[in-house]
mmCIF file of C-alpha atoms in Angstrom:
data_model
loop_
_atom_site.group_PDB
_atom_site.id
_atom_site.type_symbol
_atom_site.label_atom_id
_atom_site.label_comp_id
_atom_site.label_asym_id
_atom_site.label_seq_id
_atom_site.Cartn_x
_atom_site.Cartn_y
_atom_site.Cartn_z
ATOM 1 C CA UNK G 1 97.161 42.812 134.996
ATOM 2 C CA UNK G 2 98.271 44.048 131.652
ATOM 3 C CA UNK G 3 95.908 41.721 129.681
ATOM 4 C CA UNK G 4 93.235 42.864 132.329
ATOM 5 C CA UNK G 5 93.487 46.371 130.923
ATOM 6 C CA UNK G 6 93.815 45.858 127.466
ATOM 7 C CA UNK G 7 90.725 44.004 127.719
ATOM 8 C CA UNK G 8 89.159 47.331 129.108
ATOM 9 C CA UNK G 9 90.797 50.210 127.001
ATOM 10 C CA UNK G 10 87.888 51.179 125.676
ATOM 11 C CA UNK G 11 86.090 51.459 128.954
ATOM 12 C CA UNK G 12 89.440 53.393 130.201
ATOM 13 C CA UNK G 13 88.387 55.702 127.802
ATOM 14 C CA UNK G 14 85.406 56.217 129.393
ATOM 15 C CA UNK G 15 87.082 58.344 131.997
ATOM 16 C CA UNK G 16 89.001 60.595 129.671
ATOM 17 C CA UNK G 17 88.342 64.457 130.069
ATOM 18 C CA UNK G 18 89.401 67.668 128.611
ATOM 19 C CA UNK G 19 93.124 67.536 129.605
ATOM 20 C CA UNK G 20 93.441 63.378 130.381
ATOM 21 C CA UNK G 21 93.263 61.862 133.467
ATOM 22 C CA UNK G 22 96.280 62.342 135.345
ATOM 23 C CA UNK G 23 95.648 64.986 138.066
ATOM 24 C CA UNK G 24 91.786 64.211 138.350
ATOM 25 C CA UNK G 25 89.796 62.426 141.024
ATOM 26 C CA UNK G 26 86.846 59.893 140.197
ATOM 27 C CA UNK G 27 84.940 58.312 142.800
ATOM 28 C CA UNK G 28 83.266 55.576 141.926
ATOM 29 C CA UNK G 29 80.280 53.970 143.499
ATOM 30 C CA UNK G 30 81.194 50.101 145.646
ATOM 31 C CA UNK G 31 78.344 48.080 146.464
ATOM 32 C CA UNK G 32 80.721 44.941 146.521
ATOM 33 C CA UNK G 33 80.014 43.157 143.492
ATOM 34 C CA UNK G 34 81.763 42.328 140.628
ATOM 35 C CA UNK G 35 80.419 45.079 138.345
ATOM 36 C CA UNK G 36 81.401 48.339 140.664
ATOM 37 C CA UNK G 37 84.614 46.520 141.474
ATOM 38 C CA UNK G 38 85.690 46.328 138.113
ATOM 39 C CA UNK G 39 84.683 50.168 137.132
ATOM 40 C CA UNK G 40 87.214 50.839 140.505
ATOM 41 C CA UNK G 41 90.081 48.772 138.516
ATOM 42 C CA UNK G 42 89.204 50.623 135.548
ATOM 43 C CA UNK G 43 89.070 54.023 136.963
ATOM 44 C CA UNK G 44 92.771 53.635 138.895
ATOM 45 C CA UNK G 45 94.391 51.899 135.373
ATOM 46 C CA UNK G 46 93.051 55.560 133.700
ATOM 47 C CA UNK G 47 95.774 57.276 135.871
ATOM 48 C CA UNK G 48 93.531 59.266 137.590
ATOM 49 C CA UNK G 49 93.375 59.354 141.544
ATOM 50 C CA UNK G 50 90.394 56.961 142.526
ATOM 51 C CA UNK G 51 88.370 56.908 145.770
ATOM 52 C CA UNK G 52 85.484 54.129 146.468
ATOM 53 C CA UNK G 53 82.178 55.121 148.467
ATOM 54 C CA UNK G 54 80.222 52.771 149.498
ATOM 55 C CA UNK G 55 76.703 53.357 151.078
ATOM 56 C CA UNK G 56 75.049 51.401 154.368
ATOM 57 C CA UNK G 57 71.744 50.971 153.738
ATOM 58 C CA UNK G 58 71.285 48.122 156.355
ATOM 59 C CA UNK G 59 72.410 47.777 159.818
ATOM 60 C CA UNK G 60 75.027 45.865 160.299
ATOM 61 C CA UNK G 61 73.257 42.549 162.022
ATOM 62 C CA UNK G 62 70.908 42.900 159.602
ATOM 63 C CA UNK G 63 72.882 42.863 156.773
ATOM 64 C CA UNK G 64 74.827 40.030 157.819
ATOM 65 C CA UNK G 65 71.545 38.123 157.391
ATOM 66 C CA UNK G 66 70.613 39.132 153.927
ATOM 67 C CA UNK G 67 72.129 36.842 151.685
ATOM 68 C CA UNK G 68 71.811 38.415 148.217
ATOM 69 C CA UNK G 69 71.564 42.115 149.224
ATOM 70 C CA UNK G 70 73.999 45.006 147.989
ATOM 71 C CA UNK G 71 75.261 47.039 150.087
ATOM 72 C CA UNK G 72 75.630 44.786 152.957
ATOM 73 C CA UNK G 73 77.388 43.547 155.867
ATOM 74 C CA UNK G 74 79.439 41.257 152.993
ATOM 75 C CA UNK G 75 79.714 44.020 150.481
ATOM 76 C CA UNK G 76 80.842 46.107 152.482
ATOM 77 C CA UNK G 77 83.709 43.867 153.452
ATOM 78 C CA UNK G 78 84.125 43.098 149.659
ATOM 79 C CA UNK G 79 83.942 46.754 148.261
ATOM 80 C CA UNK G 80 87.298 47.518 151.303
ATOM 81 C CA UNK G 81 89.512 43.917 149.962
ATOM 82 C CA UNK G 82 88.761 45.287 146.547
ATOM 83 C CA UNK G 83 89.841 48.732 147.506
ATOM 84 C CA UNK G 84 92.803 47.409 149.624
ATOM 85 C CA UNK G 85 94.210 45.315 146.946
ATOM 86 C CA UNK G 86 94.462 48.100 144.428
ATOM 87 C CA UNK G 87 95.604 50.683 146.686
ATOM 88 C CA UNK G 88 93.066 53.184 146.677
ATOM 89 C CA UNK G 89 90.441 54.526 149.643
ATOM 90 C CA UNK G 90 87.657 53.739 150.712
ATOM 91 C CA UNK G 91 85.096 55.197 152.647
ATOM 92 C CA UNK G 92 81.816 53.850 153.878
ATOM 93 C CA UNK G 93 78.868 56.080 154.434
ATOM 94 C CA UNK G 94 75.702 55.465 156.545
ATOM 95 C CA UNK G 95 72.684 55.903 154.533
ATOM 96 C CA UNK G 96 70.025 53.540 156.545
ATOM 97 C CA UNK G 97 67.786 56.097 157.437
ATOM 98 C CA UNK G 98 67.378 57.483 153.750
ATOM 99 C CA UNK G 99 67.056 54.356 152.159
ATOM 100 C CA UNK G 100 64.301 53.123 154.341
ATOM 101 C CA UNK G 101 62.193 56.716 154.115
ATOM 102 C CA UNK G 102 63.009 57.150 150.587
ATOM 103 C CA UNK G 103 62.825 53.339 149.387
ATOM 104 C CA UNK G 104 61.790 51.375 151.541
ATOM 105 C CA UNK G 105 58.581 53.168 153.352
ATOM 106 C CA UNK G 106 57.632 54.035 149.821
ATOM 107 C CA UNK G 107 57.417 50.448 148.857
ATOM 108 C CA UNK G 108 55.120 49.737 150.987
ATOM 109 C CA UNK G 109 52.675 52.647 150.756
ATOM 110 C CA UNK G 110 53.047 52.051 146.954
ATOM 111 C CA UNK G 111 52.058 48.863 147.303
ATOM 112 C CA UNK G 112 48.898 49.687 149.744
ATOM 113 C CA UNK G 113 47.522 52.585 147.153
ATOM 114 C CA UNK G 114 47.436 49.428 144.716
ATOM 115 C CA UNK G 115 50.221 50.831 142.758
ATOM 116 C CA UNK G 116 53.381 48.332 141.403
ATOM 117 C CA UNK G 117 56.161 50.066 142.672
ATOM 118 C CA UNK G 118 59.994 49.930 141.065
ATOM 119 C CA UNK G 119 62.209 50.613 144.242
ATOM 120 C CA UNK G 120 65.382 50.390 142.337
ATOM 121 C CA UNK G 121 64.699 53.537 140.435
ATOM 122 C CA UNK G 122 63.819 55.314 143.845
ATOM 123 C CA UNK G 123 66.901 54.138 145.000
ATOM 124 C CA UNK G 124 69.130 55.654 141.771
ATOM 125 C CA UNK G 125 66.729 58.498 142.208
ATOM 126 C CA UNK G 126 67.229 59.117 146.050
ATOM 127 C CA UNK G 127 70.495 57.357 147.781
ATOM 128 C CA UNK G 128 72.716 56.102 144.717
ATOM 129 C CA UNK G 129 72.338 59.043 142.597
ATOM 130 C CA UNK G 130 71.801 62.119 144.895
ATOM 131 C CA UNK G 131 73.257 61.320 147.705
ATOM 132 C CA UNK G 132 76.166 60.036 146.227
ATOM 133 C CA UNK G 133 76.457 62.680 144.277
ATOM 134 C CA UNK G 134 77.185 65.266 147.305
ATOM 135 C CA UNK G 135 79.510 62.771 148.756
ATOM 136 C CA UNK G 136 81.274 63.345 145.673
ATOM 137 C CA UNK G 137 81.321 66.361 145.342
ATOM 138 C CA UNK G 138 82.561 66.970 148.800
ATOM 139 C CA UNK G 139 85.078 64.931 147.926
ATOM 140 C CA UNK G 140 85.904 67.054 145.300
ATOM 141 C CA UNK G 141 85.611 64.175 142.447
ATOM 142 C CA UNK G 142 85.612 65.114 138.776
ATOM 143 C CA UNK G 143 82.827 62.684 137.821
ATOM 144 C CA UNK G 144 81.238 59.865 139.741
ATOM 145 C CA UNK G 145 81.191 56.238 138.044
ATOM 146 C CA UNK G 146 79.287 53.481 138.520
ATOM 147 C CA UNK G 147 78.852 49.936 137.470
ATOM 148 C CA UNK G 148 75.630 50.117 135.892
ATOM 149 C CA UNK G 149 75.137 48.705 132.697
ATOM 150 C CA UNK G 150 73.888 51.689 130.626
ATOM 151 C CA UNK G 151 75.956 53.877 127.795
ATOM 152 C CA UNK G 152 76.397 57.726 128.132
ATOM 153 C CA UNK G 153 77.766 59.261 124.586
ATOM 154 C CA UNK G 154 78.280 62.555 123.812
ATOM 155 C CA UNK G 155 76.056 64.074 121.075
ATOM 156 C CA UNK G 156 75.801 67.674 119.595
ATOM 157 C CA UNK G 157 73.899 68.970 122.682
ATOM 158 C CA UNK G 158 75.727 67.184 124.962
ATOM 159 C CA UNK G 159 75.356 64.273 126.825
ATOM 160 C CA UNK G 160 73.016 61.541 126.173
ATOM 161 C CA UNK G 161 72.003 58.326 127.598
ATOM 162 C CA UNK G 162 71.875 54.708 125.577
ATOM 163 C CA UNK G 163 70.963 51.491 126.409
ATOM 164 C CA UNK G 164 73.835 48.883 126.763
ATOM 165 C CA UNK G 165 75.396 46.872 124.093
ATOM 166 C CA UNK G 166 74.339 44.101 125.711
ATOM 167 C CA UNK G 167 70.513 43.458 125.936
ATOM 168 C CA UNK G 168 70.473 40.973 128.593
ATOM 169 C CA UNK G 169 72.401 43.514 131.277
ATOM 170 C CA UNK G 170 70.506 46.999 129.940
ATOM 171 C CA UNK G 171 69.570 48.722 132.769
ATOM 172 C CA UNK G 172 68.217 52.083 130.810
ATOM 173 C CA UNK G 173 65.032 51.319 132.270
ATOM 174 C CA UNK G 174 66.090 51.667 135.853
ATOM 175 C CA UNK G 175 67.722 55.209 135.294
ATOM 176 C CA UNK G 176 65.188 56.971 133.158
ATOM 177 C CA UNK G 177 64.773 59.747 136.007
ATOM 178 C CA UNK G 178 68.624 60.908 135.506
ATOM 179 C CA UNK G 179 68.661 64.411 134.828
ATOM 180 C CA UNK G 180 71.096 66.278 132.455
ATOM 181 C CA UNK G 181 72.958 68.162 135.190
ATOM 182 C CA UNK G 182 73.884 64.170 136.242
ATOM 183 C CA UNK G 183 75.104 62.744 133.265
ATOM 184 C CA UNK G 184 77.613 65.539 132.811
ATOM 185 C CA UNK G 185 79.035 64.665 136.431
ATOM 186 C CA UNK G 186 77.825 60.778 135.843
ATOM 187 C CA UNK G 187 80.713 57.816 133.535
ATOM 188 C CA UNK G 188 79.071 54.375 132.892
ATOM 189 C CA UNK G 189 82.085 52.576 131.516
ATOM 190 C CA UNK G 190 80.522 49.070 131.283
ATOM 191 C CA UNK G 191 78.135 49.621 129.545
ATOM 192 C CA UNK G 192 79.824 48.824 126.327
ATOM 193 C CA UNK G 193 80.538 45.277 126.918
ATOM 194 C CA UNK G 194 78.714 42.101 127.969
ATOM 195 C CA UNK G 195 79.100 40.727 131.408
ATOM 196 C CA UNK G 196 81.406 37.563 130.863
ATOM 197 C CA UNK G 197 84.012 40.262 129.885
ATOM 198 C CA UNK G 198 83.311 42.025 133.109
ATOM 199 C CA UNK G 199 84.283 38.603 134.880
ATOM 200 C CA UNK G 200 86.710 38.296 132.565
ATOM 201 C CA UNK G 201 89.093 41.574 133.296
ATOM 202 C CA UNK G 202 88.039 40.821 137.575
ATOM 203 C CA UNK G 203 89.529 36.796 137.445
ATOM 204 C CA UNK G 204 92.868 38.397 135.297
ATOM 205 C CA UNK G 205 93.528 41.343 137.549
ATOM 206 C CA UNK G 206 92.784 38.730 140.559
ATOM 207 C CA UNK G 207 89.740 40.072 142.101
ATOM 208 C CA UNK G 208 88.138 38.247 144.784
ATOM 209 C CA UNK G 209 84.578 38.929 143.909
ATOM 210 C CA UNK G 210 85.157 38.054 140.002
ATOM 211 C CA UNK G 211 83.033 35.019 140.499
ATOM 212 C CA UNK G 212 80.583 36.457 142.876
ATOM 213 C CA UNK G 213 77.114 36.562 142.218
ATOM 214 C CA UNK G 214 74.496 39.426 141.125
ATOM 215 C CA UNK G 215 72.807 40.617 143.797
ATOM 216 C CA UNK G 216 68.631 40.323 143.810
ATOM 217 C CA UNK G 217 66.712 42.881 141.660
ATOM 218 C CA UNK G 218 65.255 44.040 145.028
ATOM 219 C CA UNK G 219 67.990 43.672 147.050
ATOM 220 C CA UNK G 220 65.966 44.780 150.585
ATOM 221 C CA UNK G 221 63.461 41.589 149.614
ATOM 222 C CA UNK G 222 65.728 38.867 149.248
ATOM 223 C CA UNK G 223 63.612 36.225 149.385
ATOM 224 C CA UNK G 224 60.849 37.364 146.930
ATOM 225 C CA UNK G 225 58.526 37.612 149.171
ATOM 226 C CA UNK G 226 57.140 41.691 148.257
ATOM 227 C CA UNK G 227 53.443 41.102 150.471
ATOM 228 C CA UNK G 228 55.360 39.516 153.477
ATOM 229 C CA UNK G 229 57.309 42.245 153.895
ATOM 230 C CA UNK G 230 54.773 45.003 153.509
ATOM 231 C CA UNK G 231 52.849 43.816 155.632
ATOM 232 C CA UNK G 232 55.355 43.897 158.254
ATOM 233 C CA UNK G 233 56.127 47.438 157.834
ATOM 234 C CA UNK G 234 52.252 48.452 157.493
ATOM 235 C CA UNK G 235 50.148 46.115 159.702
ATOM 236 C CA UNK G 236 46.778 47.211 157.869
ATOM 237 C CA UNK G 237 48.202 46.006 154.263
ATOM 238 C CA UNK G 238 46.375 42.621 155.507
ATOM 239 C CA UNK G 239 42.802 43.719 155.372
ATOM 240 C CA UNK G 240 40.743 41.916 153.038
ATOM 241 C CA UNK G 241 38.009 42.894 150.692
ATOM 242 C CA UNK G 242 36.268 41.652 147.754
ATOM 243 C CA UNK G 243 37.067 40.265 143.912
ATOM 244 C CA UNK G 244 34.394 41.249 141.617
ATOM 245 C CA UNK G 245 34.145 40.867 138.194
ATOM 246 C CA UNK G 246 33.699 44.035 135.767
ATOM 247 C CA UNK G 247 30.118 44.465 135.910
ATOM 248 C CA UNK G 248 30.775 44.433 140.082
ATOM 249 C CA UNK G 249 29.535 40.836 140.783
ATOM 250 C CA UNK G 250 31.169 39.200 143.609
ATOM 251 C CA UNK G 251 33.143 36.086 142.566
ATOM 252 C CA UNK G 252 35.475 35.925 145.837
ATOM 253 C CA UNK G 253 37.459 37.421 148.368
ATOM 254 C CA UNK G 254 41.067 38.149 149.195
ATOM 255 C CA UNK G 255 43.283 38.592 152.257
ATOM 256 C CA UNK G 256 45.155 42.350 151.131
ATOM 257 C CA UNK G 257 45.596 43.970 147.928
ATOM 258 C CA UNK G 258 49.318 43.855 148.320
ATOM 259 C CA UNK G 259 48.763 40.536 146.792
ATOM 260 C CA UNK G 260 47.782 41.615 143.268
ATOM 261 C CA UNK G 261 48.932 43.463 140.497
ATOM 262 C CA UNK G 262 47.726 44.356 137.102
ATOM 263 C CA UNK G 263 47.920 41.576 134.666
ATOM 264 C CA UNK G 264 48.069 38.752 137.563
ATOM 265 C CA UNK G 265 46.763 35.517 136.634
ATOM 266 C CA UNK G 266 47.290 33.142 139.213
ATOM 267 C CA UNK G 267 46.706 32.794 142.813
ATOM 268 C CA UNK G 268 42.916 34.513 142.502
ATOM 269 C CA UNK G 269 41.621 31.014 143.378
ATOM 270 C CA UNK G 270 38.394 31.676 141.157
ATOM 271 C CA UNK G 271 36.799 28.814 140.148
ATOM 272 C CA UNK G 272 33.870 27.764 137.513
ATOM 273 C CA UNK G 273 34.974 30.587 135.690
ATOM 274 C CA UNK G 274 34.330 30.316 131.513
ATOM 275 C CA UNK G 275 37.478 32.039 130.677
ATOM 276 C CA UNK G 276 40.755 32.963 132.335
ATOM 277 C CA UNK G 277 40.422 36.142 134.887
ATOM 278 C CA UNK G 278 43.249 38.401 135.153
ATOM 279 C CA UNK G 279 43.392 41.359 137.765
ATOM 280 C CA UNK G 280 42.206 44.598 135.727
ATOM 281 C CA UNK G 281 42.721 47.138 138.182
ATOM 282 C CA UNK G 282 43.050 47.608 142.169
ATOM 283 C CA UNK G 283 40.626 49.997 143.932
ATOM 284 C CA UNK G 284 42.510 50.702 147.129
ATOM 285 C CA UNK G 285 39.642 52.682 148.700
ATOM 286 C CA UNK G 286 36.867 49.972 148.581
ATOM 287 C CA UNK G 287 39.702 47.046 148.991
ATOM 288 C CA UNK G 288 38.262 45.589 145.700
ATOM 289 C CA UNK G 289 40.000 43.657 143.141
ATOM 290 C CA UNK G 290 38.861 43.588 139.677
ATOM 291 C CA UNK G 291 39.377 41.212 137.348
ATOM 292 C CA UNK G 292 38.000 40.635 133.791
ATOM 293 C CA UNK G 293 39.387 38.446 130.275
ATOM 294 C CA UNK G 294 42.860 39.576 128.798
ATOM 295 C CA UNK G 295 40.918 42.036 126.458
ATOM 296 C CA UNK G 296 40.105 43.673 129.439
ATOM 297 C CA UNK G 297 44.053 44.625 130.031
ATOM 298 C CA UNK G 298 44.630 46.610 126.694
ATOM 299 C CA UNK G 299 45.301 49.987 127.091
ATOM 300 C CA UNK G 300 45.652 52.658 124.506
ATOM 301 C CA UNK G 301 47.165 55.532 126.604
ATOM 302 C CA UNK G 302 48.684 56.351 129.903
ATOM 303 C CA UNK G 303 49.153 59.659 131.506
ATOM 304 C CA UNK G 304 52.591 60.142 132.815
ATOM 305 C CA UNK G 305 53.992 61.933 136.153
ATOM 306 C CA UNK G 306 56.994 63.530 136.926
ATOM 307 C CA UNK G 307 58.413 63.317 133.365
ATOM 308 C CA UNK G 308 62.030 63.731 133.230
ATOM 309 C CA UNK G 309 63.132 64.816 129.379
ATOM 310 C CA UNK G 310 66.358 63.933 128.144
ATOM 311 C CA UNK G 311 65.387 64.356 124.327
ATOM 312 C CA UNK G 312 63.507 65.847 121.957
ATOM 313 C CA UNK G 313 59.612 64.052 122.705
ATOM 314 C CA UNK G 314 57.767 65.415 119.477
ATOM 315 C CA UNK G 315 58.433 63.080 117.585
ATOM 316 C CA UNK G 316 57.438 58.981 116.566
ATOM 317 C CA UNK G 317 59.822 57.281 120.003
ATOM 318 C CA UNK G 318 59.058 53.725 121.821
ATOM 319 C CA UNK G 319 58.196 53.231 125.193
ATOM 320 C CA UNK G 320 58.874 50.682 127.277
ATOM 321 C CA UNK G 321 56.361 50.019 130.400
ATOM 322 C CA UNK G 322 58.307 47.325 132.183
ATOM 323 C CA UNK G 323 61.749 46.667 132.995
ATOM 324 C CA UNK G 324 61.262 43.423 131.448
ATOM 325 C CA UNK G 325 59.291 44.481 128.208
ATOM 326 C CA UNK G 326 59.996 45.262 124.412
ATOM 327 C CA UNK G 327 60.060 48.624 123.784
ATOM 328 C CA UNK G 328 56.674 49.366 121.536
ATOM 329 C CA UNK G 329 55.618 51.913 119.186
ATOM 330 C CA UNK G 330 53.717 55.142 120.979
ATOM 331 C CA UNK G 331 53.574 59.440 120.742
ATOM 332 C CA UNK G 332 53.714 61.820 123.569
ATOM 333 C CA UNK G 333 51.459 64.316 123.972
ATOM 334 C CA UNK G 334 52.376 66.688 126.737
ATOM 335 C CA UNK G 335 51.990 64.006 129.583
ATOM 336 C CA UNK G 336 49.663 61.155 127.915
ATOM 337 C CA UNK G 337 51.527 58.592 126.162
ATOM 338 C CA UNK G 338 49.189 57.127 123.278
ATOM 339 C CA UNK G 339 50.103 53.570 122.217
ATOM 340 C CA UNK G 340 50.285 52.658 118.740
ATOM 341 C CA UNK G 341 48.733 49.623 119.543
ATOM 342 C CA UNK G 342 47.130 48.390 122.537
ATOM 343 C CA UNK G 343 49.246 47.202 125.151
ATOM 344 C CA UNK G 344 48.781 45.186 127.863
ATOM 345 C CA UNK G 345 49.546 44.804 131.947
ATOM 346 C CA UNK G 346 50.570 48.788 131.626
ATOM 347 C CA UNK G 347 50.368 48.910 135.738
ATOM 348 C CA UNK G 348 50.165 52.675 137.240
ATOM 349 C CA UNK G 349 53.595 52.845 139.566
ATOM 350 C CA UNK G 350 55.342 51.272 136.943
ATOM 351 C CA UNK G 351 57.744 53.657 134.773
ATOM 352 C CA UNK G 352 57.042 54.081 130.818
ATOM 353 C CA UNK G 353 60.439 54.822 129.735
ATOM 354 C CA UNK G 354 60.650 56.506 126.430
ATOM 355 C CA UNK G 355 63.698 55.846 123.364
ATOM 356 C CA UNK G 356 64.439 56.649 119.830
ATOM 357 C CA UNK G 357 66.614 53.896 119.111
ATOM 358 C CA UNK G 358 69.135 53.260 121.704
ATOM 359 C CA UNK G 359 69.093 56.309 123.178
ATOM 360 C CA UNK G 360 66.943 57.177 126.234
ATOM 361 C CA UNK G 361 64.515 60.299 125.578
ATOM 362 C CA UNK G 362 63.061 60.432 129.262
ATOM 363 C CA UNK G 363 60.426 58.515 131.028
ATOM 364 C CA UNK G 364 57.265 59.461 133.932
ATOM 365 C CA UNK G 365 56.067 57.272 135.684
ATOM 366 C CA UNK G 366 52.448 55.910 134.932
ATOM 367 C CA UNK G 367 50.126 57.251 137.225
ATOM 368 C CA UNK G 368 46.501 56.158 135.105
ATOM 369 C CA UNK G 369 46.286 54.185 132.191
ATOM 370 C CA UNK G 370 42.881 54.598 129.200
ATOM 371 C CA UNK G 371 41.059 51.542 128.176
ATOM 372 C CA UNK G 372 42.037 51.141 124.230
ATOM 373 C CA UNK G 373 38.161 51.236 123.848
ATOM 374 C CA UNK G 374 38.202 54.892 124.685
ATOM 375 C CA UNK G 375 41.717 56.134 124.379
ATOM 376 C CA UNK G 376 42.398 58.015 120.496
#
């Protein structure tokens, strides 16, 4: 184990507060996977006492059956060995009913008002963050850590949040909607090295989940399929309507909106068509589904909602509309984001999350998006 924690001394760190950690409690979020186990090993080798939480968010024969879910039947099971072998508690909290109002439920209407939802940052929004933060509270923790792979640094105001060292696990994105009060309470101590060291410090300190793997980016929709399961929940997510082009000409027909977003390219089974279609924009009201060429797609601004502000905003920043785009050039004013240049497949329910650098200066989520042939 020794090599184990010199590996993670600077993560140990992490953890340090005004008068060390000896005496202090952290609790530190389980879903069973490599990444939270690891922050527990960390936590306990910082000398402080360390508790593990772990939330149900499925019922139990349910999450037996959902291979590649978090905070599952197997996690669960996972998140209490870990626990066990490094002598610390663990307690297990059920949650089901929040997650599926607050994440679940919201999916699906999201979905059905022809928005593109992001359920994971409901979930850090709702169960992981808030929730868990009571839970730790009542537990009377000194800060709450997780395994996410984000940075939180101390600046001259305080504390700030910054992407991850390594690109490939950032998850900045995903918790745009922390507030201040949070990251005070909040340690991310992985997120200043890359993953294979992660796996690294679990196989040397003999962790059974070090070879584990990630669980699915949507852990409640293991199997990809997003329209299957909507339409489950809301029966009436399967009425069709028409596709029309953008001058309203009828050039098909489709079996649900759920089936679309903005930017989609394939599956609109359009034929004789002189140029590639892409879907424009949803109109959940008529059922429609318009489609147009890629120029179509560029927008110059977006107005956001429910902006959280972690930063000074009045200045030059980049914004980043998907979890899986580049950061671009853009300038907020009060809630409309204006793009430098146009961008494209800005969907509203997605997040634009906004950065100077590395560090994360807020983000709203997109609820309308300006052609760039009329935005300025």
């Amino acid at each position: 184990m020794k090599c184990a924690i010199a590996c993670g001394v600077i993560e140990i760190a992490d953890f340090q507060m005004a008068g060390g950690a000896a005496g202090r409690r952290i609790v530190v979020a389980m879903s069973g996977g490599v990444d939270s186990s690891v922050v527990a090993a960390l936590a306990k080798a910082s000398g402080a006492e360390t508790i593990g939480v772990t939330l149900q968010l499925y019922d139990h024969g349910e999450a037996t059956a959902r291979p590649g879910a978090c905070c599952a039947g197997r996690d669960i099971r996972d998140a209490r060995a870990v626990c066990d072998q490094l002598g610390i508690a663990h307690y297990v909290f059920d949650h089901e009913s929040s997650f599926r109002s607050q994440v679940v439920d919201r999916f699906a209407d999201e979905y059905l008002a022809g928005r593109t939802p992001i359920p994971c940052v409901q979930c850090n929004m709702g169960p992981k963050f808030t929730d868990l933060f009571q839970l730790a509270r009542d537990l009377g923790a000194d800060c709450l850590a997780t395994g996410h792979y984000v940075r939180r640094m101390v600046g001259a105001d305080g504390p700030e949040l910054h992407r991850a060292i390594d690109p490939a696990r950032d998850q900045s994105y995903f918790l745009f909607a922390t507030t201040g009060a949070q990251l005070d309470f909040l340690r991310f101590p992985l997120g200043g090295m890359p993953k294979d060291r992660v796996r690294a410090i679990a196989a040397e300190m003999g962790l059974g989940v070090a070879a584990k793997p990630d669980s699915q980016d949507i852990c409640f929709v293991p199997d990809g399929d997003y329209a299957g399961l909507v339409r489950k929940l809301r029966p009436a997510a399967v009425a069709g309507g028409e596709i029309v082009d953008l001058s309203g000409q009828t050039l098909g027909r489709h079996e649900g909106i759920i089936h679309y977003t903005v930017g989609q390219r394939r599956g609109l089974d359009i034929g004789g068509q002189p140029e590639p279609l892409y879907v424009i924009r949803l109109e959940p009201e008529t059922r429609r589904v318009i489609v147009g060429p890629r120029a179509a797609l560029a927008v110059g601004a977006a107005r956001l909602a429910d902006l959280n502000v972690l930063g000074p905003l009045d200045r030059p920043l980049t914004a980043k509309v998907r979890s899986m785009a580049r950061p671009v050039p853009a300038r907020l004013h009060g809630h409309r984001l204006v793009f430098e240049a146009p961008e494209f497949g800005v969907a509203p329910g997605q997040a634009a999350v906004l950065y100077e650098g590395d560090r994360v200066l807020g983000g709203g989520w997109i609820a309308e998006t300006e052609s760039a042939s009329l935005a300025a």
